[in-house]
Backbone as CSV, one residue per row, in Angstrom:
resi,resn,N_x,N_y,N_z,CA_x,CA_y,CA_z,C_x,C_y,C_z
1,UNK,-57.555,4.499,-70.279,-56.321,3.456,-70.585,-55.032,4.369,-71.056
2,UNK,-53.708,3.837,-70.303,-52.777,4.225,-70.754,-52.120,3.792,-72.148
3,UNK,-51.719,4.754,-72.739,-50.839,4.162,-74.080,-49.564,4.640,-74.122
4,UNK,-48.771,4.365,-75.422,-47.410,4.590,-75.041,-46.959,6.203,-75.456
5,UNK,-48.112,6.892,-76.066,-48.016,8.391,-76.176,-47.747,9.007,-74.918
6,UNK,-46.903,10.172,-75.102,-46.522,10.773,-73.908,-45.364,10.009,-72.984
7,UNK,-44.628,9.286,-73.249,-43.366,8.691,-72.439,-42.854,9.910,-71.688
8,UNK,-42.351,9.554,-70.499,-41.921,10.697,-69.859,-40.361,11.016,-70.630
9,UNK,-39.918,12.540,-70.351,-39.071,13.027,-71.073,-37.891,12.320,-70.715
10,UNK,-37.114,11.833,-71.814,-35.691,11.252,-71.529,-35.913,9.795,-71.199
11,UNK,-37.159,9.117,-70.950,-37.314,7.832,-70.559,-36.814,6.855,-71.632
12,UNK,-36.972,7.376,-72.933,-36.838,6.137,-74.175,-35.269,6.108,-74.419
13,UNK,-34.717,4.843,-73.993,-33.224,4.796,-74.249,-32.866,4.684,-75.956
14,UNK,-31.494,5.359,-75.848,-30.937,5.217,-77.537,-30.677,3.915,-77.686
15,UNK,-30.846,3.414,-78.970,-30.682,1.983,-79.400,-29.485,1.723,-79.454
16,UNK,-28.639,0.817,-79.161,-27.417,0.708,-79.144,-27.017,-0.122,-80.210
17,UNK,-26.023,0.238,-80.965,-25.357,-0.469,-82.325,-24.068,-1.071,-82.062
18,UNK,-23.737,-2.111,-82.651,-24.517,-2.734,-83.588,-25.183,-3.771,-82.954
19,UNK,-25.753,-4.727,-83.844,-26.660,-5.878,-83.371,-27.934,-5.924,-84.172
20,UNK,-28.691,-7.018,-84.233,-29.952,-7.330,-84.905,-30.755,-6.068,-84.478
21,UNK,-31.629,-5.467,-85.073,-32.427,-4.425,-84.777,-33.587,-4.709,-83.938
22,UNK,-34.145,-6.256,-84.070,-34.747,-6.521,-83.066,-34.585,-6.701,-81.902
23,UNK,-33.225,-7.027,-81.636,-32.783,-7.310,-80.349,-32.580,-6.009,-79.805
24,UNK,-31.906,-5.026,-80.352,-31.821,-3.745,-79.818,-33.225,-3.098,-79.222
25,UNK,-34.218,-3.273,-80.273,-35.629,-2.836,-79.801,-35.980,-3.794,-78.689
26,UNK,-35.948,-4.714,-78.585,-36.531,-5.804,-77.551,-35.845,-5.331,-76.336
27,UNK,-34.542,-5.003,-76.330,-33.848,-4.434,-75.022,-34.502,-3.165,-74.741
28,UNK,-34.181,-2.162,-75.520,-34.935,-1.035,-75.237,-36.291,-1.024,-74.515
29,UNK,-37.238,-1.864,-75.000,-38.713,-1.961,-74.438,-38.564,-2.579,-73.154
30,UNK,-37.685,-3.509,-73.064,-37.739,-4.307,-72.028,-37.067,-3.322,-70.627
31,UNK,-36.187,-2.527,-71.006,-35.786,-1.219,-69.987,-36.838,-0.200,-69.820
32,UNK,-37.753,-0.001,-70.676,-38.814,0.862,-70.368,-39.968,0.181,-69.454
33,UNK,-39.950,-1.040,-69.503,-40.778,-1.965,-68.770,-40.459,-2.088,-67.336
34,UNK,-39.078,-2.380,-67.354,-38.667,-2.644,-66.160,-38.308,-1.451,-65.099
35,UNK,-38.314,-0.369,-65.772,-37.991,0.842,-65.175,-39.437,1.379,-64.794
36,UNK,-40.479,1.188,-65.366,-42.062,1.393,-65.172,-42.321,2.666,-65.885
37,UNK,-41.378,2.916,-66.936,-41.923,4.113,-67.952,-42.789,3.623,-68.721
38,UNK,-42.987,2.424,-68.867,-44.048,1.957,-69.519,-44.696,0.934,-68.237
39,UNK,-45.911,1.320,-68.027,-46.470,0.793,-66.604,-47.283,-0.823,-66.986
40,UNK,-47.572,-1.535,-65.837,-48.342,-2.733,-65.816,-49.723,-2.052,-66.651
41,UNK,-50.190,-3.101,-67.345,-51.393,-2.778,-68.157,-51.508,-1.936,-69.074
42,UNK,-50.668,-1.026,-69.374,-50.349,-0.073,-70.426,-50.503,-0.665,-71.830
43,UNK,-51.197,0.122,-72.561,-51.218,-0.405,-74.250,-50.420,-0.208,-74.788
44,UNK,-49.645,-0.927,-75.595,-48.361,-0.754,-76.416,-48.813,-0.761,-77.787
45,UNK,-48.836,0.681,-78.515,-49.234,0.709,-80.031,-48.039,0.760,-80.654
46,UNK,-47.813,-0.214,-81.715,-46.592,-0.468,-82.557,-46.087,0.787,-83.310
47,UNK,-47.172,1.891,-83.891,-46.747,2.902,-84.586,-46.214,3.833,-83.673
48,UNK,-46.634,3.768,-82.310,-46.226,4.941,-81.438,-44.764,4.545,-81.001
49,UNK,-44.519,3.243,-80.657,-43.279,2.888,-80.106,-42.483,2.975,-81.285
50,UNK,-42.934,2.664,-82.460,-41.763,2.639,-83.394,-41.132,4.094,-83.750
51,UNK,-42.222,5.288,-83.424,-41.923,6.444,-83.702,-40.832,6.960,-82.520
52,UNK,-41.247,6.574,-81.311,-40.273,6.778,-80.330,-38.966,6.275,-80.497
53,UNK,-38.760,5.174,-80.734,-37.319,4.509,-80.952,-36.757,4.925,-82.255
54,UNK,-37.616,5.517,-83.392,-37.049,5.643,-84.700,-36.858,4.517,-85.466
55,UNK,-37.773,3.608,-85.595,-37.585,2.242,-86.346,-38.762,2.253,-87.248
56,UNK,-38.644,1.145,-88.016,-40.191,0.576,-88.733,-40.757,-0.022,-87.469
57,UNK,-42.058,-0.203,-87.869,-42.983,-1.236,-87.170,-42.659,-2.666,-87.125
58,UNK,-41.847,-3.211,-87.829,-41.615,-4.787,-88.051,-40.696,-5.217,-86.779
59,UNK,-39.544,-4.323,-86.523,-38.828,-5.076,-85.471,-39.586,-4.583,-84.200
60,UNK,-40.397,-3.668,-83.905,-41.366,-3.536,-82.912,-42.218,-4.784,-82.531
61,UNK,-42.873,-5.207,-83.763,-43.866,-6.259,-83.727,-43.007,-7.577,-83.148
62,UNK,-41.727,-7.632,-83.885,-40.977,-8.964,-83.241,-40.610,-8.868,-81.961
63,UNK,-40.110,-7.579,-81.525,-39.759,-7.463,-79.992,-40.912,-7.725,-79.216
64,UNK,-42.311,-7.457,-79.550,-43.425,-7.504,-78.890,-43.603,-8.909,-78.465
65,UNK,-43.679,-9.807,-79.675,-43.722,-11.201,-79.635,-42.928,-11.773,-78.875
66,UNK,-41.476,-11.435,-78.959,-40.501,-12.043,-77.808,-40.805,-11.700,-76.606
67,UNK,-41.349,-10.455,-76.213,-41.640,-9.879,-74.684,-42.921,-10.745,-74.187
68,UNK,-43.733,-11.259,-75.218,-44.822,-11.777,-74.964,-44.520,-13.361,-74.480
69,UNK,-43.262,-14.106,-75.126,-43.091,-15.148,-74.894,-42.414,-15.225,-73.610
70,UNK,-41.430,-14.278,-73.036,-40.926,-13.909,-72.067,-41.729,-13.825,-70.736
71,UNK,-43.096,-13.102,-71.281,-43.910,-12.973,-70.015,-43.934,-11.442,-69.448
72,UNK,-43.465,-10.806,-70.455,-43.526,-9.136,-69.991,-44.580,-8.555,-70.545
73,UNK,-45.283,-9.050,-71.819,-46.363,-8.554,-72.652,-47.275,-9.369,-72.774
74,UNK,-48.386,-8.957,-72.702,-49.596,-9.913,-73.191,-50.105,-9.363,-74.335
75,UNK,-50.174,-10.438,-75.549,-51.023,-10.214,-76.714,-52.288,-10.559,-76.549
76,UNK,-53.189,-9.698,-76.785,-54.536,-9.980,-76.916,-55.298,-9.943,-78.224
77,UNK,-55.706,-10.998,-78.498,-56.654,-11.006,-79.589,-57.548,-9.716,-80.006
78,UNK,-57.412,-9.192,-81.247,-58.124,-7.874,-81.485,-58.133,-6.891,-80.588
79,UNK,-57.298,-6.730,-79.782,-57.139,-5.595,-78.757,-55.718,-5.269,-78.728
80,UNK,-54.582,-6.040,-79.006,-53.140,-5.461,-79.187,-52.177,-6.123,-78.020
81,UNK,-51.371,-5.346,-77.831,-50.369,-5.716,-76.719,-50.359,-4.915,-75.689
82,UNK,-50.004,-5.489,-74.664,-50.316,-4.604,-72.885,-49.127,-4.923,-72.311
83,UNK,-48.766,-4.207,-71.416,-47.512,-4.569,-70.531,-48.305,-5.500,-69.485
84,UNK,-47.504,-6.516,-69.061,-48.103,-7.713,-68.405,-48.315,-7.007,-67.004
85,UNK,-49.424,-7.577,-66.460,-49.764,-6.885,-64.976,-49.646,-8.243,-64.017
86,UNK,-48.356,-8.142,-63.202,-48.159,-9.160,-62.565,-49.253,-9.570,-61.327
87,UNK,-49.394,-10.953,-61.180,-50.564,-11.151,-59.828,-49.653,-11.020,-58.555
88,UNK,-50.041,-10.966,-57.654,-49.448,-11.018,-56.297,-48.815,-12.264,-55.994
89,UNK,-49.393,-13.512,-56.665,-48.648,-14.818,-56.469,-47.624,-14.623,-57.176
90,UNK,-47.458,-14.264,-58.567,-46.149,-14.330,-59.188,-44.986,-13.590,-58.711
91,UNK,-45.624,-12.328,-58.159,-44.688,-11.754,-57.061,-43.939,-12.202,-56.000
92,UNK,-44.943,-12.718,-55.093,-44.670,-13.622,-54.264,-43.484,-14.694,-54.478
93,UNK,-43.901,-15.495,-55.648,-42.875,-16.464,-55.802,-41.576,-16.215,-56.490
94,UNK,-41.499,-15.062,-57.285,-40.246,-14.533,-57.911,-39.621,-13.946,-56.372
95,UNK,-40.061,-13.217,-55.745,-39.240,-12.566,-54.493,-38.765,-13.632,-53.619
96,UNK,-39.452,-14.779,-53.319,-39.120,-15.815,-52.588,-37.939,-16.644,-52.808
97,UNK,-38.158,-16.875,-54.468,-36.507,-17.424,-54.811,-35.606,-16.517,-54.737
98,UNK,-35.703,-15.012,-55.028,-34.647,-14.328,-54.904,-34.184,-14.224,-53.455
99,UNK,-34.784,-14.145,-52.587,-34.747,-14.461,-50.908,-33.592,-15.584,-50.956
100,UNK,-34.070,-16.902,-51.414,-33.046,-18.082,-51.316,-31.635,-17.940,-52.199
101,UNK,-31.718,-17.248,-53.328,-30.793,-16.905,-54.029,-29.585,-16.035,-53.280
102,UNK,-30.236,-14.854,-53.062,-29.398,-13.746,-52.307,-28.863,-14.419,-51.027
103,UNK,-29.528,-14.895,-50.282,-29.086,-15.157,-48.816,-28.099,-16.145,-48.888
104,UNK,-27.917,-17.244,-49.863,-26.830,-18.038,-49.840,-25.536,-17.047,-50.683
105,UNK,-25.882,-16.126,-51.510,-24.693,-15.459,-52.325,-24.125,-14.552,-51.012
106,UNK,-24.805,-14.227,-50.279,-24.263,-13.320,-48.894,-23.435,-13.907,-48.088
107,UNK,-23.615,-15.348,-48.135,-22.885,-16.342,-47.148,-21.564,-16.369,-47.828
108,UNK,-21.790,-16.838,-49.131,-20.643,-16.929,-49.871,-19.597,-15.890,-50.129
109,UNK,-20.161,-14.695,-50.259,-19.296,-13.499,-50.132,-18.602,-12.938,-48.849
110,UNK,-19.451,-13.520,-47.833,-18.665,-13.451,-46.507,-17.432,-14.197,-46.201
111,UNK,-17.539,-15.386,-46.932,-16.410,-16.503,-47.066,-15.418,-15.887,-47.832
112,UNK,-15.706,-15.234,-49.023,-14.619,-15.227,-49.999,-14.128,-13.540,-50.282
113,UNK,-14.793,-12.593,-49.578,-14.610,-11.260,-50.282,-13.466,-10.589,-49.468
114,UNK,-12.560,-10.004,-50.238,-11.338,-9.445,-50.067,-11.489,-7.809,-49.443
115,UNK,-10.401,-7.191,-49.011,-10.414,-5.957,-48.885,-10.926,-4.985,-49.707
116,UNK,-10.491,-5.254,-51.102,-10.877,-4.106,-51.957,-12.576,-4.296,-52.468
117,UNK,-12.675,-5.687,-52.274,-14.269,-6.061,-52.706,-15.017,-5.145,-51.720
118,UNK,-14.778,-5.386,-50.315,-15.335,-4.705,-49.221,-15.738,-3.176,-49.577
119,UNK,-14.362,-2.493,-50.011,-14.356,-1.294,-50.377,-15.268,-0.668,-51.656
120,UNK,-15.357,-1.667,-52.434,-16.142,-1.513,-53.639,-17.723,-1.621,-52.889
121,UNK,-17.981,-2.580,-52.295,-19.406,-2.407,-51.726,-19.572,-1.220,-50.851
122,UNK,-18.827,-0.806,-50.257,-18.966,0.592,-49.405,-19.221,1.679,-50.307
123,UNK,-18.724,1.707,-51.463,-18.951,2.930,-52.479,-20.037,2.755,-53.036
124,UNK,-20.472,1.930,-53.374,-21.825,1.439,-53.832,-22.904,2.199,-53.179
125,UNK,-22.599,1.630,-51.652,-23.702,1.576,-50.760,-23.715,3.213,-50.498
126,UNK,-22.772,3.901,-50.666,-22.548,5.372,-50.210,-23.446,6.012,-51.472
127,UNK,-23.184,5.427,-52.772,-23.738,6.103,-53.962,-25.342,5.980,-53.887
128,UNK,-25.604,4.735,-53.342,-26.980,4.576,-52.900,-27.723,5.321,-52.054
129,UNK,-26.826,5.759,-50.965,-27.500,6.685,-49.947,-27.705,7.964,-50.483
130,UNK,-26.607,8.397,-51.435,-26.776,9.848,-51.906,-27.968,9.718,-52.769
131,UNK,-28.238,8.526,-53.531,-29.585,8.950,-54.491,-30.746,8.657,-53.535
132,UNK,-31.029,8.356,-52.505,-32.259,8.158,-51.660,-32.128,9.663,-50.943
133,UNK,-31.027,10.323,-50.776,-30.790,11.502,-50.210,-31.471,12.664,-51.072
134,UNK,-31.040,12.325,-52.366,-31.681,13.244,-53.479,-33.079,12.964,-53.909
135,UNK,-33.799,11.815,-53.284,-34.948,11.432,-53.810,-34.929,11.041,-55.463
136,UNK,-33.825,10.613,-55.658,-33.794,10.046,-57.123,-34.081,8.657,-57.098
137,UNK,-35.055,8.134,-57.286,-35.662,6.679,-57.301,-34.927,5.905,-58.191
138,UNK,-35.092,6.349,-59.567,-34.236,5.449,-60.582,-32.768,5.282,-60.265
139,UNK,-32.279,6.112,-59.604,-30.828,6.064,-59.170,-30.571,5.064,-58.120
140,UNK,-31.591,5.346,-57.216,-31.587,4.158,-56.250,-31.865,2.717,-56.424
141,UNK,-32.648,2.593,-57.330,-32.934,1.146,-57.962,-31.926,0.817,-58.511
142,UNK,-31.160,1.371,-59.339,-30.061,1.059,-60.294,-29.103,0.638,-59.311
143,UNK,-28.679,1.656,-58.174,-27.597,1.369,-57.416,-27.780,0.008,-56.432
144,UNK,-28.910,0.203,-56.303,-29.644,-1.490,-55.383,-29.128,-2.727,-56.166
145,UNK,-29.448,-2.602,-57.422,-29.278,-3.644,-58.413,-27.809,-3.809,-58.415
146,UNK,-27.031,-2.826,-58.437,-25.487,-3.168,-58.707,-24.843,-3.679,-57.616
147,UNK,-25.277,-3.298,-56.279,-24.710,-3.832,-55.253,-25.121,-5.117,-55.024
148,UNK,-26.032,-5.626,-55.020,-26.683,-6.969,-54.962,-25.783,-7.656,-56.070
149,UNK,-25.635,-7.198,-57.404,-24.854,-7.813,-58.167,-23.614,-8.250,-57.827
150,UNK,-22.859,-6.984,-57.280,-21.757,-7.389,-56.744,-21.260,-8.462,-55.598
151,UNK,-22.382,-8.297,-54.898,-22.470,-9.392,-53.766,-22.551,-10.899,-54.334
152,UNK,-23.348,-11.038,-55.493,-23.535,-12.143,-56.431,-22.183,-12.487,-56.881
153,UNK,-21.703,-11.491,-57.504,-20.021,-11.807,-58.052,-19.266,-12.223,-57.207
154,UNK,-19.313,-11.523,-55.818,-18.262,-12.033,-54.575,-18.411,-13.521,-54.210
155,UNK,-19.572,-14.065,-54.373,-20.007,-15.455,-54.105,-19.328,-16.482,-54.712
156,UNK,-18.858,-15.936,-55.998,-17.928,-16.903,-56.663,-18.563,-18.256,-57.247
157,UNK,-19.790,-18.139,-57.407,-20.692,-19.506,-57.902,-21.199,-19.190,-59.079
158,UNK,-21.082,-19.523,-60.295,-21.414,-19.183,-61.729,-22.723,-19.794,-61.895
159,UNK,-23.081,-20.699,-61.115,-24.418,-21.162,-61.463,-25.269,-20.374,-60.602
160,UNK,-24.886,-20.188,-59.238,-25.761,-18.896,-58.515,-26.072,-17.642,-59.244
161,UNK,-25.087,-17.283,-59.978,-24.876,-16.074,-60.543,-25.647,-16.002,-61.691
162,UNK,-25.777,-17.119,-62.397,-26.676,-17.381,-63.506,-28.191,-17.566,-63.363
163,UNK,-28.484,-18.070,-62.132,-29.846,-18.134,-61.727,-30.202,-16.940,-61.328
164,UNK,-29.530,-16.144,-60.443,-29.484,-14.564,-60.099,-30.005,-13.824,-61.411
165,UNK,-29.079,-13.760,-62.185,-29.319,-13.040,-63.420,-30.488,-13.287,-64.418
166,UNK,-31.283,-14.365,-64.134,-32.420,-14.705,-64.739,-33.631,-14.001,-64.002
167,UNK,-33.473,-13.757,-63.020,-34.430,-12.988,-62.203,-34.333,-11.560,-61.687
168,UNK,-33.146,-11.186,-62.183,-32.814,-9.805,-61.837,-33.441,-8.716,-62.129
169,UNK,-33.888,-8.718,-63.530,-34.965,-7.692,-64.128,-36.253,-7.843,-63.279
170,UNK,-36.638,-8.919,-63.195,-38.199,-9.178,-62.588,-37.972,-8.177,-61.052
171,UNK,-37.015,-8.745,-60.364,-36.726,-8.131,-59.169,-36.755,-6.674,-59.166
172,UNK,-35.825,-6.107,-60.235,-36.140,-4.536,-60.393,-37.513,-4.073,-60.756
173,UNK,-38.122,-4.992,-61.447,-39.559,-4.404,-61.825,-40.500,-4.358,-60.354
174,UNK,-40.279,-5.244,-59.520,-41.083,-5.400,-58.331,-40.685,-4.585,-57.441
175,UNK,-39.153,-4.125,-57.368,-38.717,-3.240,-56.297,-38.952,-1.862,-56.729
176,UNK,-39.055,-1.552,-57.940,-39.169,0.158,-58.196,-40.399,0.564,-57.522
177,UNK,-41.542,-0.175,-57.462,-42.852,0.953,-56.898,-42.671,1.043,-55.295
178,UNK,-41.756,0.207,-54.774,-41.646,0.192,-53.104,-40.369,0.746,-52.732
179,UNK,-39.412,1.409,-53.639,-38.026,1.842,-53.586,-37.978,3.219,-52.550
180,UNK,-39.314,4.039,-53.083,-39.125,5.146,-52.035,-39.816,4.801,-50.532
181,UNK,-40.433,3.837,-50.522,-41.008,3.381,-49.274,-39.915,2.788,-48.450
182,UNK,-38.999,1.899,-49.102,-38.117,1.258,-48.760,-37.061,2.413,-48.044
183,UNK,-36.649,3.142,-49.041,-35.713,4.512,-48.764,-34.966,4.056,-47.969
184,UNK,-34.375,4.924,-47.012,-33.011,4.887,-46.251,-33.051,3.624,-45.463
185,UNK,-34.173,2.995,-45.030,-33.911,1.549,-44.167,-33.407,0.759,-44.878
186,UNK,-33.717,0.772,-46.472,-33.083,-0.482,-46.947,-31.283,-0.192,-47.031
187,UNK,-30.952,0.862,-47.237,-29.414,1.371,-46.812,-28.616,1.116,-45.737
188,UNK,-29.558,1.283,-44.735,-29.245,1.166,-43.302,-28.818,-0.652,-43.223
189,UNK,-29.744,-1.504,-43.729,-29.586,-2.877,-43.851,-28.382,-3.207,-44.784
190,UNK,-28.392,-2.513,-45.933,-27.321,-2.838,-46.669,-25.931,-2.530,-46.029
191,UNK,-25.928,-1.425,-45.284,-24.569,-1.145,-44.175,-24.244,-2.242,-43.420
192,UNK,-25.417,-2.910,-42.761,-25.159,-3.835,-41.794,-24.732,-5.028,-42.583
193,UNK,-25.551,-5.351,-43.668,-24.790,-6.522,-44.535,-23.213,-6.476,-44.741
194,UNK,-22.956,-5.143,-45.227,-21.709,-5.124,-45.785,-20.507,-5.527,-44.681
195,UNK,-21.079,-4.945,-43.425,-20.261,-5.115,-42.240,-20.196,-6.501,-41.521
196,UNK,-21.290,-7.243,-42.054,-20.941,-8.882,-41.646,-19.942,-9.537,-42.632
197,UNK,-20.405,-9.132,-43.978,-19.349,-9.663,-45.129,-17.972,-9.397,-44.670
198,UNK,-17.713,-8.050,-44.349,-16.344,-7.503,-44.057,-15.601,-8.367,-42.819
199,UNK,-16.507,-8.713,-41.824,-16.409,-9.544,-40.643,-15.960,-10.951,-40.746
200,UNK,-16.476,-11.264,-42.228,-16.388,-12.836,-42.664,-17.361,-13.594,-41.749
201,UNK,-18.376,-13.093,-41.139,-19.559,-13.662,-40.673,-20.572,-14.600,-41.280
202,UNK,-20.455,-15.532,-41.866,-21.195,-16.137,-42.796,-22.908,-16.291,-42.239
203,UNK,-22.937,-16.551,-41.049,-24.238,-16.938,-40.468,-24.904,-15.632,-40.297
204,UNK,-24.229,-14.434,-40.075,-24.954,-13.212,-39.926,-25.223,-12.495,-41.245
205,UNK,-24.391,-12.761,-42.226,-24.514,-12.168,-43.429,-25.716,-12.917,-44.232
206,UNK,-25.834,-14.244,-43.878,-27.028,-14.763,-44.493,-28.423,-14.383,-43.884
207,UNK,-28.377,-14.110,-42.544,-29.290,-13.744,-41.846,-30.109,-12.518,-42.299
208,UNK,-29.143,-11.439,-42.266,-29.280,-10.032,-42.673,-29.877,-10.068,-43.971
209,UNK,-29.225,-10.766,-44.933,-29.685,-10.664,-46.459,-31.063,-11.335,-46.451
210,UNK,-31.409,-12.601,-45.559,-32.776,-12.911,-45.713,-33.835,-12.036,-45.316
211,UNK,-33.394,-11.474,-44.100,-34.349,-10.233,-43.705,-34.783,-9.191,-44.520
212,UNK,-33.555,-8.646,-44.996,-33.495,-7.645,-46.117,-34.464,-7.946,-47.282
213,UNK,-34.106,-9.096,-47.798,-35.143,-9.558,-49.014,-36.595,-9.527,-48.731
214,UNK,-36.606,-10.164,-47.456,-38.028,-10.307,-47.025,-38.905,-9.335,-46.434
215,UNK,-37.962,-8.031,-46.438,-38.508,-6.787,-46.030,-39.245,-6.234,-47.396
216,UNK,-38.393,-6.222,-48.454,-38.831,-6.002,-49.823,-40.033,-6.589,-50.122
217,UNK,-40.137,-7.843,-50.094,-41.271,-8.821,-50.609,-42.470,-8.608,-49.682
218,UNK,-42.308,-8.052,-48.402,-43.769,-8.014,-47.745,-44.047,-6.403,-47.955
219,UNK,-43.369,-5.701,-48.129,-43.597,-4.311,-48.460,-44.229,-4.158,-49.980
220,UNK,-43.796,-4.837,-50.943,-44.238,-5.076,-52.150,-45.849,-5.142,-52.140
221,UNK,-46.075,-6.545,-51.417,-47.546,-6.904,-51.172,-48.307,-5.650,-50.501
222,UNK,-47.609,-5.081,-49.535,-48.486,-3.846,-48.631,-48.547,-2.440,-49.429
223,UNK,-47.948,-2.640,-50.386,-47.690,-1.263,-50.994,-49.328,-0.575,-51.418
224,UNK,-49.459,0.537,-51.750,-50.783,1.387,-52.102,-50.756,0.703,-53.635
225,UNK,-52.190,0.243,-53.970,-52.254,-0.063,-55.260,-52.530,0.978,-56.152
């Protein structure tokens, strides 16, 4: 059974100040979970996490309770805390909702995007392509999230953006295991999407984004366990 001992070098984020310590510990642990430095099913030992983060056990305990409430951690009586292991159904439902939100965002972005905004998308895409070429999965995942967030911003719909923000971290969680498999093809699709947005072709942008997010959903289910 995996425990928190031996986290990868440099994986533990620095706690940002100021702010309540329990909130900063929560954010640090959530980052470790969503990047899969802490893997699904991994045993979370309070004393070890406290040592890694340089804090006492109390804010760690409070953060784990909140992570349990939010569905990231499972607290098991007499066993302790474990990173939640998502079921295939959970992943499918989340990624299906993501497809709906992102497809509408792409349509609205095509209707609203300016030339400077298109330039930003192209630069984000170029950075993602460089990350893939360097086989830097963490950077590729981060750039993927930034590009999709920018498209959501360009959509100009605050309610849509709020809903997308609620699922963003779980999308990253599910995307990370397939990021290397998606690889260059994912960024080819991004280029096609940006071209459709630049052409102000709402229908094509919607179709490309829907197919793009569906590819990720299917690959997650087909991934090597």
